[in-house]
Coordinates of C-alpha atoms and ligand atoms in Angstrom, one line a residue:
X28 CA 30.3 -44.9 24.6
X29 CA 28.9 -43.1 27.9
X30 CA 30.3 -39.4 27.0
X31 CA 28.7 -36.5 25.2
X32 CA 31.3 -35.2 25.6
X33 CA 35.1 -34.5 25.7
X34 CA 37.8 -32.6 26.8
X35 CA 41.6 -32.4 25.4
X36 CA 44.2 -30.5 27.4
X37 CA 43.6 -30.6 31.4
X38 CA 45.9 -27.3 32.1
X39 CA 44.0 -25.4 34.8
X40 CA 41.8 -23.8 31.9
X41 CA 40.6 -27.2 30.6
X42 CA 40.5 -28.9 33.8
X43 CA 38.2 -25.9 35.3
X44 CA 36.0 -26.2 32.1
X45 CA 35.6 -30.1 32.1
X46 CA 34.7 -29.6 36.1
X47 CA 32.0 -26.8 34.6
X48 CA 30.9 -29.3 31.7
X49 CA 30.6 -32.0 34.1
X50 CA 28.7 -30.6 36.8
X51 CA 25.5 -29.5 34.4
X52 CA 22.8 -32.0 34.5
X53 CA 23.1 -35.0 31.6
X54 CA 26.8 -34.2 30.8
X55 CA 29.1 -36.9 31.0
X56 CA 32.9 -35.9 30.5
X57 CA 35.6 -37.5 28.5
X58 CA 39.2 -36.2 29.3
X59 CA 42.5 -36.6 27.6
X60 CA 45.7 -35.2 27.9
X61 CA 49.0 -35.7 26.5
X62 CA 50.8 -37.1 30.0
X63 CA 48.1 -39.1 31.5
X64 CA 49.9 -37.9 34.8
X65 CA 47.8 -34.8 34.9
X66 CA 44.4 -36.7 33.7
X67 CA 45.0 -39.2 36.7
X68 CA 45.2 -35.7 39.2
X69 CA 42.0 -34.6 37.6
X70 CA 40.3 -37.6 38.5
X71 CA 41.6 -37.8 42.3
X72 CA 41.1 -34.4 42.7
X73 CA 37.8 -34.4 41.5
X74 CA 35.8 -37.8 41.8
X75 CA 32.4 -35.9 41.8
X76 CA 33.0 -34.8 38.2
X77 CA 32.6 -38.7 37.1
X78 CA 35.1 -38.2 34.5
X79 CA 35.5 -40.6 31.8
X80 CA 39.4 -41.4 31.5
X81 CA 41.1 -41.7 28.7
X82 CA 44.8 -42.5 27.9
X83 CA 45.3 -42.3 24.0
X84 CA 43.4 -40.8 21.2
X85 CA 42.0 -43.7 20.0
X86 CA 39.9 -44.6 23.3
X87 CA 38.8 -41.0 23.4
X88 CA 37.3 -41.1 20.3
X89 CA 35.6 -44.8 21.6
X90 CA 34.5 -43.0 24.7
X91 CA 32.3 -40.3 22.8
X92 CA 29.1 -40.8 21.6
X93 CA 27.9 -39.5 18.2
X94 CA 27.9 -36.9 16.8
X95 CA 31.3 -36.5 19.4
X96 CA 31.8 -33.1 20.5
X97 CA 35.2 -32.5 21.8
X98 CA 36.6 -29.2 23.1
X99 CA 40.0 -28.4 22.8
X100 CA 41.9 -26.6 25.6
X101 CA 45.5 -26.1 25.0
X102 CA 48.1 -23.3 24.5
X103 CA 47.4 -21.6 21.1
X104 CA 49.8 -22.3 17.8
X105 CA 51.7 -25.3 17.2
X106 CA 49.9 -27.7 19.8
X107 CA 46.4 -26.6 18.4
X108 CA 47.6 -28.2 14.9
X109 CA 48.9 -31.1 16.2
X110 CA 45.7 -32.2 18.8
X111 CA 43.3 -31.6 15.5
X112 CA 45.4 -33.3 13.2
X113 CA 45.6 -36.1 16.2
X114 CA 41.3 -35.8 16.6
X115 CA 41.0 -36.0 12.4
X116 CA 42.0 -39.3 11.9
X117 CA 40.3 -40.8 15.0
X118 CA 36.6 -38.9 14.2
X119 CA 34.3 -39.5 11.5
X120 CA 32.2 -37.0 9.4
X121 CA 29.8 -35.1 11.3
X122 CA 31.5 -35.2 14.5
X123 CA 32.8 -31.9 16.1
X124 CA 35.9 -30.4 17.3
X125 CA 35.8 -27.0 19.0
X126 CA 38.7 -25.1 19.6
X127 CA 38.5 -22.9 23.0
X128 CA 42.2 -21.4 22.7
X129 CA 42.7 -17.9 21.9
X130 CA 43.7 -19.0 18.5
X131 CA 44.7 -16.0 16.0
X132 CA 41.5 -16.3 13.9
X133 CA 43.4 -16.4 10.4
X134 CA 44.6 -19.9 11.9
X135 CA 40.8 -20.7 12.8
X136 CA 40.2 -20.2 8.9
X137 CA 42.6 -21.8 8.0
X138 CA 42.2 -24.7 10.2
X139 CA 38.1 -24.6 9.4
X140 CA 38.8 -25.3 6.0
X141 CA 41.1 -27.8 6.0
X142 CA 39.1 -30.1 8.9
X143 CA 36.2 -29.2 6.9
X144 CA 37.4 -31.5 3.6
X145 CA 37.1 -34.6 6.1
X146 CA 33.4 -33.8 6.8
X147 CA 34.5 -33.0 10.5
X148 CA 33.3 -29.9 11.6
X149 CA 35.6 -27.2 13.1
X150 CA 34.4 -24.3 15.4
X151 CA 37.1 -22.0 16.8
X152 CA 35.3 -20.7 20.0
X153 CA 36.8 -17.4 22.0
X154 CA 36.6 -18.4 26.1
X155 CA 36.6 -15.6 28.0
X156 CA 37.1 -15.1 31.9
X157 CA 39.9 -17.0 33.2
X158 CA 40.4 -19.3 35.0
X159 CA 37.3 -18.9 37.4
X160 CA 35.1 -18.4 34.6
X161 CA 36.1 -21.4 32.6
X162 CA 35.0 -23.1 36.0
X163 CA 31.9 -20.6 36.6
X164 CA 30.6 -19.9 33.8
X165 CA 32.7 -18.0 31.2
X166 CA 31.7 -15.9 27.7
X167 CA 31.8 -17.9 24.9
X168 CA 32.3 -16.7 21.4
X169 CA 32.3 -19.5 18.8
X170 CA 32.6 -19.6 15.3
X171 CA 32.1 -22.3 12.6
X172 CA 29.7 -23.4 10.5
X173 CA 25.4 -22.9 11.6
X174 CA 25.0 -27.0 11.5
X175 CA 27.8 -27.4 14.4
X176 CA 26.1 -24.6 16.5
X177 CA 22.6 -26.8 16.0
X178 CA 24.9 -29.3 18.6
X179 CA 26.8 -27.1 20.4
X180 CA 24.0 -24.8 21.5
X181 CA 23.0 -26.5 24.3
X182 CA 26.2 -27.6 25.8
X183 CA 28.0 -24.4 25.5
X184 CA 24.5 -22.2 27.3
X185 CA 24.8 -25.2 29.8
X186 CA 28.4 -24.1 31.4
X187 CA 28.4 -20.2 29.9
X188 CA 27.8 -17.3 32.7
X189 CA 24.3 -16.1 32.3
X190 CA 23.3 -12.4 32.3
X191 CA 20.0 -11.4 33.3
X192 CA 18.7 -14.3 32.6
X193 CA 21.0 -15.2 29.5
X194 CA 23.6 -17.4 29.1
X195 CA 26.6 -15.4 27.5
X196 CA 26.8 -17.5 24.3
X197 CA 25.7 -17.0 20.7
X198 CA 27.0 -18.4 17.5
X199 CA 29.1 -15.2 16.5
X200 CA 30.1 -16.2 12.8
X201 CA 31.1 -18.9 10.2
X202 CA 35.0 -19.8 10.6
X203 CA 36.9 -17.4 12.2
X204 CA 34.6 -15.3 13.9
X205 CA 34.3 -16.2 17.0
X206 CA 38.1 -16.1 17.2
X207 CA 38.3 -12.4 15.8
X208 CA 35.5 -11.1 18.1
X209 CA 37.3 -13.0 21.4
X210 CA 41.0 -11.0 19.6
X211 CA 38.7 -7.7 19.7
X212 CA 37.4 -8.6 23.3
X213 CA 40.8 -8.3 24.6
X214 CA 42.1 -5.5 22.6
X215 CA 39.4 -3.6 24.8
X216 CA 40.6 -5.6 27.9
X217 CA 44.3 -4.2 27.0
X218 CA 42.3 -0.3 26.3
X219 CA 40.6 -0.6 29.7
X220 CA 43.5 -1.7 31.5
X221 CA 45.4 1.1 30.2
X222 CA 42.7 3.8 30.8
X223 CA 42.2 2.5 34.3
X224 CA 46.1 2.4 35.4
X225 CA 46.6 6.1 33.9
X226 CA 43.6 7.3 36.3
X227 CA 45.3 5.5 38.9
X228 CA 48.6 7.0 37.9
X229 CA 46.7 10.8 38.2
X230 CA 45.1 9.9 41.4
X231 CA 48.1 9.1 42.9
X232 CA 50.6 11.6 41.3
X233 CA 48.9 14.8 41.2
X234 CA 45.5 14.3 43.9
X235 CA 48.6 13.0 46.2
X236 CA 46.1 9.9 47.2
X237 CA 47.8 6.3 48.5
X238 CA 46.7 3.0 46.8
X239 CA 44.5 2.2 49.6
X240 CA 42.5 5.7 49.4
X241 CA 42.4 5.2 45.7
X242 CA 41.2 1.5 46.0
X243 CA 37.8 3.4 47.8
X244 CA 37.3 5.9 44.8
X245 CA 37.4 3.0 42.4
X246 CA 35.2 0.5 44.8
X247 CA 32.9 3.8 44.5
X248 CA 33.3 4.5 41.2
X249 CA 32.0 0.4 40.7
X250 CA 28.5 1.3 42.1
X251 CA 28.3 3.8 39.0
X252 CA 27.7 4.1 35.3
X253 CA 31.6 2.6 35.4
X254 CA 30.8 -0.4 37.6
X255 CA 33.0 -3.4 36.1
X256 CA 35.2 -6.3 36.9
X257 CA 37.9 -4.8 35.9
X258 CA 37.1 -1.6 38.2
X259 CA 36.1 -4.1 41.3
X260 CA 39.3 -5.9 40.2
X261 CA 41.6 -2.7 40.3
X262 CA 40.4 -1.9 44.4
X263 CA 41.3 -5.2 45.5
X264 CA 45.3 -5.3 43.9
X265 CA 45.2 -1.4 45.2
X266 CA 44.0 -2.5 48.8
X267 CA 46.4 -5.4 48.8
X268 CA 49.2 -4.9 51.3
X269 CA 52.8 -6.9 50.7
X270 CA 53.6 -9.3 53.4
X271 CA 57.0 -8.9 53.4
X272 CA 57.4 -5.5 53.3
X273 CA 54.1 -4.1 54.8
X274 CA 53.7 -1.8 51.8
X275 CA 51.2 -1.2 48.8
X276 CA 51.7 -4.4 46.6
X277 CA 51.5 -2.2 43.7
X278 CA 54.9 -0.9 44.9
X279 CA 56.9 -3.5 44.9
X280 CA 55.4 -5.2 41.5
X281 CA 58.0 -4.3 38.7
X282 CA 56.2 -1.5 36.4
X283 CA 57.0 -3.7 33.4
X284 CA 53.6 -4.6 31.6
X285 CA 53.6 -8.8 29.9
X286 CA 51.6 -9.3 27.1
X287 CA 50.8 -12.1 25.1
X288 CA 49.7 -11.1 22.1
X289 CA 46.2 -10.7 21.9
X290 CA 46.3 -7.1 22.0
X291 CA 49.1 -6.5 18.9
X292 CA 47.0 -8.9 17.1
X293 CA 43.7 -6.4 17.2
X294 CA 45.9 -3.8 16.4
X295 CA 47.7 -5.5 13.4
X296 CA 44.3 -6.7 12.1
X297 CA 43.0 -3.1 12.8
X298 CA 45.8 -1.7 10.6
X299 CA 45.3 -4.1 7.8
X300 CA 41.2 -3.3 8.0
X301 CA 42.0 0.8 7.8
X302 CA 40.2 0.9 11.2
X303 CA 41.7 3.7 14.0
X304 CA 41.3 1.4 17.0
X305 CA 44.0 4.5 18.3
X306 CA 43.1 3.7 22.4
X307 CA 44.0 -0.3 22.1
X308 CA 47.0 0.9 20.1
X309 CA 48.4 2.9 22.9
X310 CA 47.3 0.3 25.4
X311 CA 49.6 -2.2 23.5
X312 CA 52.6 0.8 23.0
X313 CA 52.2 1.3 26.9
X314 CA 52.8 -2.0 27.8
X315 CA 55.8 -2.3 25.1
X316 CA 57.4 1.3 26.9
X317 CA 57.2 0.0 30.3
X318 CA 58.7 -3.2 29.0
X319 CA 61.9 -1.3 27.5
X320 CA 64.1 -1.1 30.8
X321 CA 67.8 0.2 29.0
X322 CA 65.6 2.6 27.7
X323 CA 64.1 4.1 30.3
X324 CA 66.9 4.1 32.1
X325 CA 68.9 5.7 29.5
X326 CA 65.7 8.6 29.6
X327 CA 65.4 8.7 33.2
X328 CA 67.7 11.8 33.4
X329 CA 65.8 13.8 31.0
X330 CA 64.4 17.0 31.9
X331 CA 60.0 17.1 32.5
X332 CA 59.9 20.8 31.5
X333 CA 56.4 20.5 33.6
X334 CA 54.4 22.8 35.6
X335 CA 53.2 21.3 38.8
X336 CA 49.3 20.9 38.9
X337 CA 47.8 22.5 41.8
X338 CA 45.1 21.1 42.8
X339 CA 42.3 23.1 44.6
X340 CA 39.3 20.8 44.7
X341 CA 40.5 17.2 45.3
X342 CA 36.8 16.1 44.7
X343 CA 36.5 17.9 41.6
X344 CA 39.6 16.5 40.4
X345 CA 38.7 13.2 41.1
X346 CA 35.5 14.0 39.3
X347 CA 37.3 15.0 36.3
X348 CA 39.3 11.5 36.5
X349 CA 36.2 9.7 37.0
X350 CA 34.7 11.3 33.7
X351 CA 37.7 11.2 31.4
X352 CA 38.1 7.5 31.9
X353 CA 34.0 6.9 31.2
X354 CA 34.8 9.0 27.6
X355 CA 37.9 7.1 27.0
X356 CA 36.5 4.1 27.6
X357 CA 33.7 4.6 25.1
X358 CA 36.1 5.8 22.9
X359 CA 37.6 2.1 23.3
X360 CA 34.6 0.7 22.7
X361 CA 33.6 2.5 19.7
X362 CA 36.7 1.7 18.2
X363 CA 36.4 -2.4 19.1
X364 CA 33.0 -2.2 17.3
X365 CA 34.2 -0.3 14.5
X366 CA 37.1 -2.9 13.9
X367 CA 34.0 -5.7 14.3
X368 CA 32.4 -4.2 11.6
X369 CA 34.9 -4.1 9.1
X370 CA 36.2 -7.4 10.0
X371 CA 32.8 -8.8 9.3
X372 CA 32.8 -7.2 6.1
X373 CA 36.0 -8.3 4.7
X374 CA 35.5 -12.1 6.1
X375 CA 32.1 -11.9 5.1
X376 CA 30.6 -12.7 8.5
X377 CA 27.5 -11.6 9.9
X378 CA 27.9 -10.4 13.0
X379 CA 24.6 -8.9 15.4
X380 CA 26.4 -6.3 17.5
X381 CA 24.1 -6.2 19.8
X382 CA 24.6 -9.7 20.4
X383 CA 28.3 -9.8 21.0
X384 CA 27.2 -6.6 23.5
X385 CA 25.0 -9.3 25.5
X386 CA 27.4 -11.8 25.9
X387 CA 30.2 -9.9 27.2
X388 CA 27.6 -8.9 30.0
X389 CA 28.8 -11.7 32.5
X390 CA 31.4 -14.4 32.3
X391 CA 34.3 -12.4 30.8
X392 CA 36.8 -10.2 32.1
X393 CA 35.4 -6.9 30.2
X394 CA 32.3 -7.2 31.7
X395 CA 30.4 -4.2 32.5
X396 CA 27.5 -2.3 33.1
X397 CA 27.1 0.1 29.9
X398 CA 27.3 -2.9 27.6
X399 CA 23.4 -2.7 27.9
X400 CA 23.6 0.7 26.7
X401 CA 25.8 -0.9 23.7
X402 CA 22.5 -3.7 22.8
X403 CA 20.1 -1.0 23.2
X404 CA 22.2 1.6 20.4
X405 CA 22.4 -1.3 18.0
X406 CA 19.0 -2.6 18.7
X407 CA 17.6 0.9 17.8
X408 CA 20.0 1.9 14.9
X409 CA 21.3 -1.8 13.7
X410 CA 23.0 0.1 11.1
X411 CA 25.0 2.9 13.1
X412 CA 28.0 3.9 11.8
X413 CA 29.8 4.5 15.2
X414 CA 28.9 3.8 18.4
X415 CA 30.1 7.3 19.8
X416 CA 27.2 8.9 18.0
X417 CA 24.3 7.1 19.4
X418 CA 22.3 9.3 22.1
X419 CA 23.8 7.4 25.4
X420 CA 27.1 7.6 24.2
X421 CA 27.1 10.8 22.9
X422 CA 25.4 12.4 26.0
X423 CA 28.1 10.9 28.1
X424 CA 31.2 12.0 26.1
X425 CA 29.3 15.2 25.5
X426 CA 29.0 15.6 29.5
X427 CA 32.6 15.0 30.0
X428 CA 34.7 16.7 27.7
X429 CA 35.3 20.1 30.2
X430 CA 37.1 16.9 32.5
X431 CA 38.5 14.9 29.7
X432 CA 40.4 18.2 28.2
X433 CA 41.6 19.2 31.7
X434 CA 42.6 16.0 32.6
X435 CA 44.6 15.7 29.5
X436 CA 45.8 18.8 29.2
X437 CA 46.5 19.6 33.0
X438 CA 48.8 15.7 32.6
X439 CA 50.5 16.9 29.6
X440 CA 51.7 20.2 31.0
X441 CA 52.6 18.3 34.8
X442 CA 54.9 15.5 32.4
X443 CA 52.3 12.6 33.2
X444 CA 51.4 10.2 30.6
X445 CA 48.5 9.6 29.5
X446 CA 48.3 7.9 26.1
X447 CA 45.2 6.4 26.1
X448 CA 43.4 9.4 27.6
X449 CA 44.8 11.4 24.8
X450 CA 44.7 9.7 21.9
X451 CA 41.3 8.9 22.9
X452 CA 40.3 12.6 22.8
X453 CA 42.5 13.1 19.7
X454 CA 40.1 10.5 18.4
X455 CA 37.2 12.3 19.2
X456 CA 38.4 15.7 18.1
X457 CA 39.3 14.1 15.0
X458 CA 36.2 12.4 14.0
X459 CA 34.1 15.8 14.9
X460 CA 36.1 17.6 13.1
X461 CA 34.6 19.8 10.2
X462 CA 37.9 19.9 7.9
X463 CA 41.0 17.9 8.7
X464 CA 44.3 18.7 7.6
X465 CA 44.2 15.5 5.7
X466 CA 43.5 17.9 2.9
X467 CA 47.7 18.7 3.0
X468 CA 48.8 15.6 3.1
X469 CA 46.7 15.0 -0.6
X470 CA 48.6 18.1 -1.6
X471 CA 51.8 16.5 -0.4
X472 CA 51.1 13.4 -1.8
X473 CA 50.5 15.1 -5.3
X474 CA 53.2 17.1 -5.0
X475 CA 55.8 14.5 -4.7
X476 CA 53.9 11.9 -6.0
X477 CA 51.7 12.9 -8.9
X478 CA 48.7 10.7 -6.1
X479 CA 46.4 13.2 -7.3
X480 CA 43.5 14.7 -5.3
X481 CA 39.5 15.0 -5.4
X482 CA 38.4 18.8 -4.8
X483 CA 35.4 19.4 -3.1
X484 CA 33.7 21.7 -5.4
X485 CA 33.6 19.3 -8.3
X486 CA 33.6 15.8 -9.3
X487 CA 36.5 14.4 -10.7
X488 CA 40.5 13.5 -9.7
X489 CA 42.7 16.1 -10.2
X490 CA 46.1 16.9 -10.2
X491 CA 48.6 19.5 -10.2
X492 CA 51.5 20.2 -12.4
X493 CA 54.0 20.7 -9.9
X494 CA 57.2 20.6 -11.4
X495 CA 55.6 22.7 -14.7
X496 CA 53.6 25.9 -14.9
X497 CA 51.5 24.9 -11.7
X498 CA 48.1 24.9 -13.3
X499 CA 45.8 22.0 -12.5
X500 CA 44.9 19.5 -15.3
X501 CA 42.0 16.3 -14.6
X502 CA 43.8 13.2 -13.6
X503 CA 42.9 11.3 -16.6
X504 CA 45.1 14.1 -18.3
X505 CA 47.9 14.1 -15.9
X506 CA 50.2 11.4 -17.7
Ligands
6PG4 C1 40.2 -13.5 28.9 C2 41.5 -13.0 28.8 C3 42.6 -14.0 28.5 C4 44.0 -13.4 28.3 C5 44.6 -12.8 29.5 C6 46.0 -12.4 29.4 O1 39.3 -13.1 28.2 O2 39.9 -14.4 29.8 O3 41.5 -12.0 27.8 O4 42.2 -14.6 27.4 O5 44.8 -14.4 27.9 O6 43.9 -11.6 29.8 O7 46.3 -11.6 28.3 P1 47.7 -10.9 28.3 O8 48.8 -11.8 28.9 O9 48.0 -10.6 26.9 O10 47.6 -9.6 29.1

């Protein structure tokens, strides 16, 4: 055998990475996919890449030397199932299949366990950055057990986009891990998007600014504490002009949001967990409104009942923009960790924030500047209960919360959403809060329910005898 190692699937994402793998130093590349068509494109395409060919399972497996690593590179769900069961009976104990999907990571448990029983190791790995970064150098978030990671170390810091120095790759957890923190990854992705398209939507709407002149505040914006691929990303579509018609792409893409599926996930898992990740939530709600055209056609009639926002200093309102997205953002952040956390503790993972912080630095598409800020809070509080809270983060929300409440007050009286903005300062409000009405919903919940209640002058469980004399017994007395 002349490969160490292999690649199944040769869409664009596994093609790009088997160019990546097979242009670092001491790689040689086995490929397989399921029409040999595409494999055979690969290979004219790309003679320099020295690709080992390989038509069937069976001579893929031949084609590997041992321990054979093989990375996995097709469309999540039932394909996934079928190339591992496929890989299974051609490998032999010790050997290692990775799978670089965005698998949902209850299937990477699954699917860990089960591979596990033949002594073949399984390691679901999160691949970040599309398809340039799969060619580049992309994130890579893998799970599975510490004994594959001993092999996989240096193959994956070989092709991985290196920050600072470097390379954006770390073993995340056992199993499903690396899978749950690359689901997390883009419930951000889905928060950021959201946060940036409502400043957009403000800029536009009430500072009366075309794409183009917003496309400069956001290539400004990138040289700040917001600087990001997906704010460097958002001036170029803004800038771009539509052949055919001569106007502002933006304006002639339908304003109906795809999604596919990433994003509910993190919300579904958050919701199982108990965590409020409240800013992806809305990110994912935005994209389902948009997507809902009977509706909102059916609503389009419907009166605003809005108050037009003047406008007196276009800098300062642009200002304001700028700092209610930073807060939001954080918020979205926050919230991503806090959903890490528990997730960790109810798979039993152990996760080093500040790690997962690092490798999202280069490589993927929520890359960003302040992620260093994230490192350094968990490197000097590794146990901090929210991310808000540490000094950075808290300074910054702190500094913008005269903008973040006018921006989202001065949108909700105009008739502009803003979901994520909102919730985001809901959120905050919420968590500072000294007493939350909570308290009334306990009373409700006895009331109707007999749920009881904990007072917070005593120890104990109470509850009231509602439908008797109204005096308040201990619960253990309640029945
Ligand atoms: C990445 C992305 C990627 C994701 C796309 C599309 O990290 O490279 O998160 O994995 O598939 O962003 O996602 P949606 O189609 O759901 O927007």
């Amino acid at each position: 055998p002349t490969a160490n190692i292999g690649v199944v699937g040769l869409a664009v994402m596994g093609s790009n990475l088997a160019r990546n793998l097979a242009s670092r130093e001491g790689n040689t590349v086995a490929v397989y996919n399921r029409s040999y068509e595409k494999t055979e494109t690969l290979l004219t395409e790309h003679p320099e890449a020295g690709f080992v060919a390989t038509q069937d399972y069976a001579e893929f497996a031949a084609a590997l030397q041992k321990p054979r690593t093989a990375i996995i590179m097709v469309q999540a769900g039932r394909g996934t199932d079928a190339v591992i069961d496929a890989l299974t009976e051609v490998f032999e104990p010790g050997d290692i299949i990775v799978d670089g999907g965005n698998a949902l990571f209850t299937d990477t448990i699954r699917r860990e366990k089960a591979v596990r029983e033949t002594g073949i190791n399984f390691v679901g790995a999160g691949i970040s950055g599309g398809e340039e970064g799969a060619l580049l150098g992309p994130s890579i978030m893998p799970g599975g057990s510490a004994e594959a990671w001993v092999t996989l170390k240096p193959i994956l810091e070989s092709i991985a986009a290196v920050a600072e120095g470097e390379p954006c790759v770390t073993h995340i957890g056992t199993d499903g891990a690396g899978h749950f923190v690359k689901m997390i990854h883009n419930g951000i992705e889905y928060a950021d998007m959201q946060l940036i398209a409502e400043g957009y939507d403000l800029l536009r709407r009430v500072g009366g600014l075309d794409p183009a002149e917003i496309a400069d505040i956001f290539a400004e914006w990138n040289t700040g504490e917001l600087e990001s691929y997906l704010i460097e990303i958002t001036a170029e579509v803004l800038r771009q002009v539509d052949a055919e018609t001569g106007k502002p792409l933006v304006d002639v893409i339908l304003d109906q949001a795809g999604a596919k599926g990433t994003g509910a996930w993190t919300v579904k898992s958050a919701l199982d967990l108990g965590v409020p990740v409240s800013g992806i939530a809305e990110a994912v709600f935005a994209r389902s409104l948009s997507s809902k055209p009977a509706q909102r056609t059916a609503s389009s009639g419907m009166p605003a009942g809005a108050e037009e926002w003047q406008v007196t200093d276009r800098d300062s309102f642009i200002e304001d923009v700028r700092r209610a997205l930073f807060a939001s953002k954080i918020v979205a952040y926050s919230q991503g960790f806090d959903a890490i956390v528990a997730g960790a503790e109810e798979f039993g993972w152990s996760i080093e924030k500040g790690d997962i912080a690092k490798i999202w630095r280069a490589g993927c598409i929520i890359r960003a500047r302040f992620l260093n800020r994230i490192t350094e809070a968990y490197a000097e509080q590794p146990d901090l209960v929210a991310l808000l809270t540490a000094p950075y983060f808290a300074d910054a929300v702190g500094g913008a919360l005269p903008s973040w409440r006018r921006v989202v007050a001065g949108a909700a009286l105009a008739g502009i959403p803003t979901p994520a903005f909102a919730s985001s300062l809901s959120y905050y409000d919420g968590l500072r809060a000294d007493r939350l009405p909570a308290a009334l919903i306990q009373g409700q919940r006895d009331f109707f329910g007999a749920h009881t209640y904990k007072r917070v002058d005593k120890d104990g469980t109470f509850h009231t005898l509602w439908s008797g004399d109204r005096t308040e017994v201990s619960a253990a007395d309640a029945h």
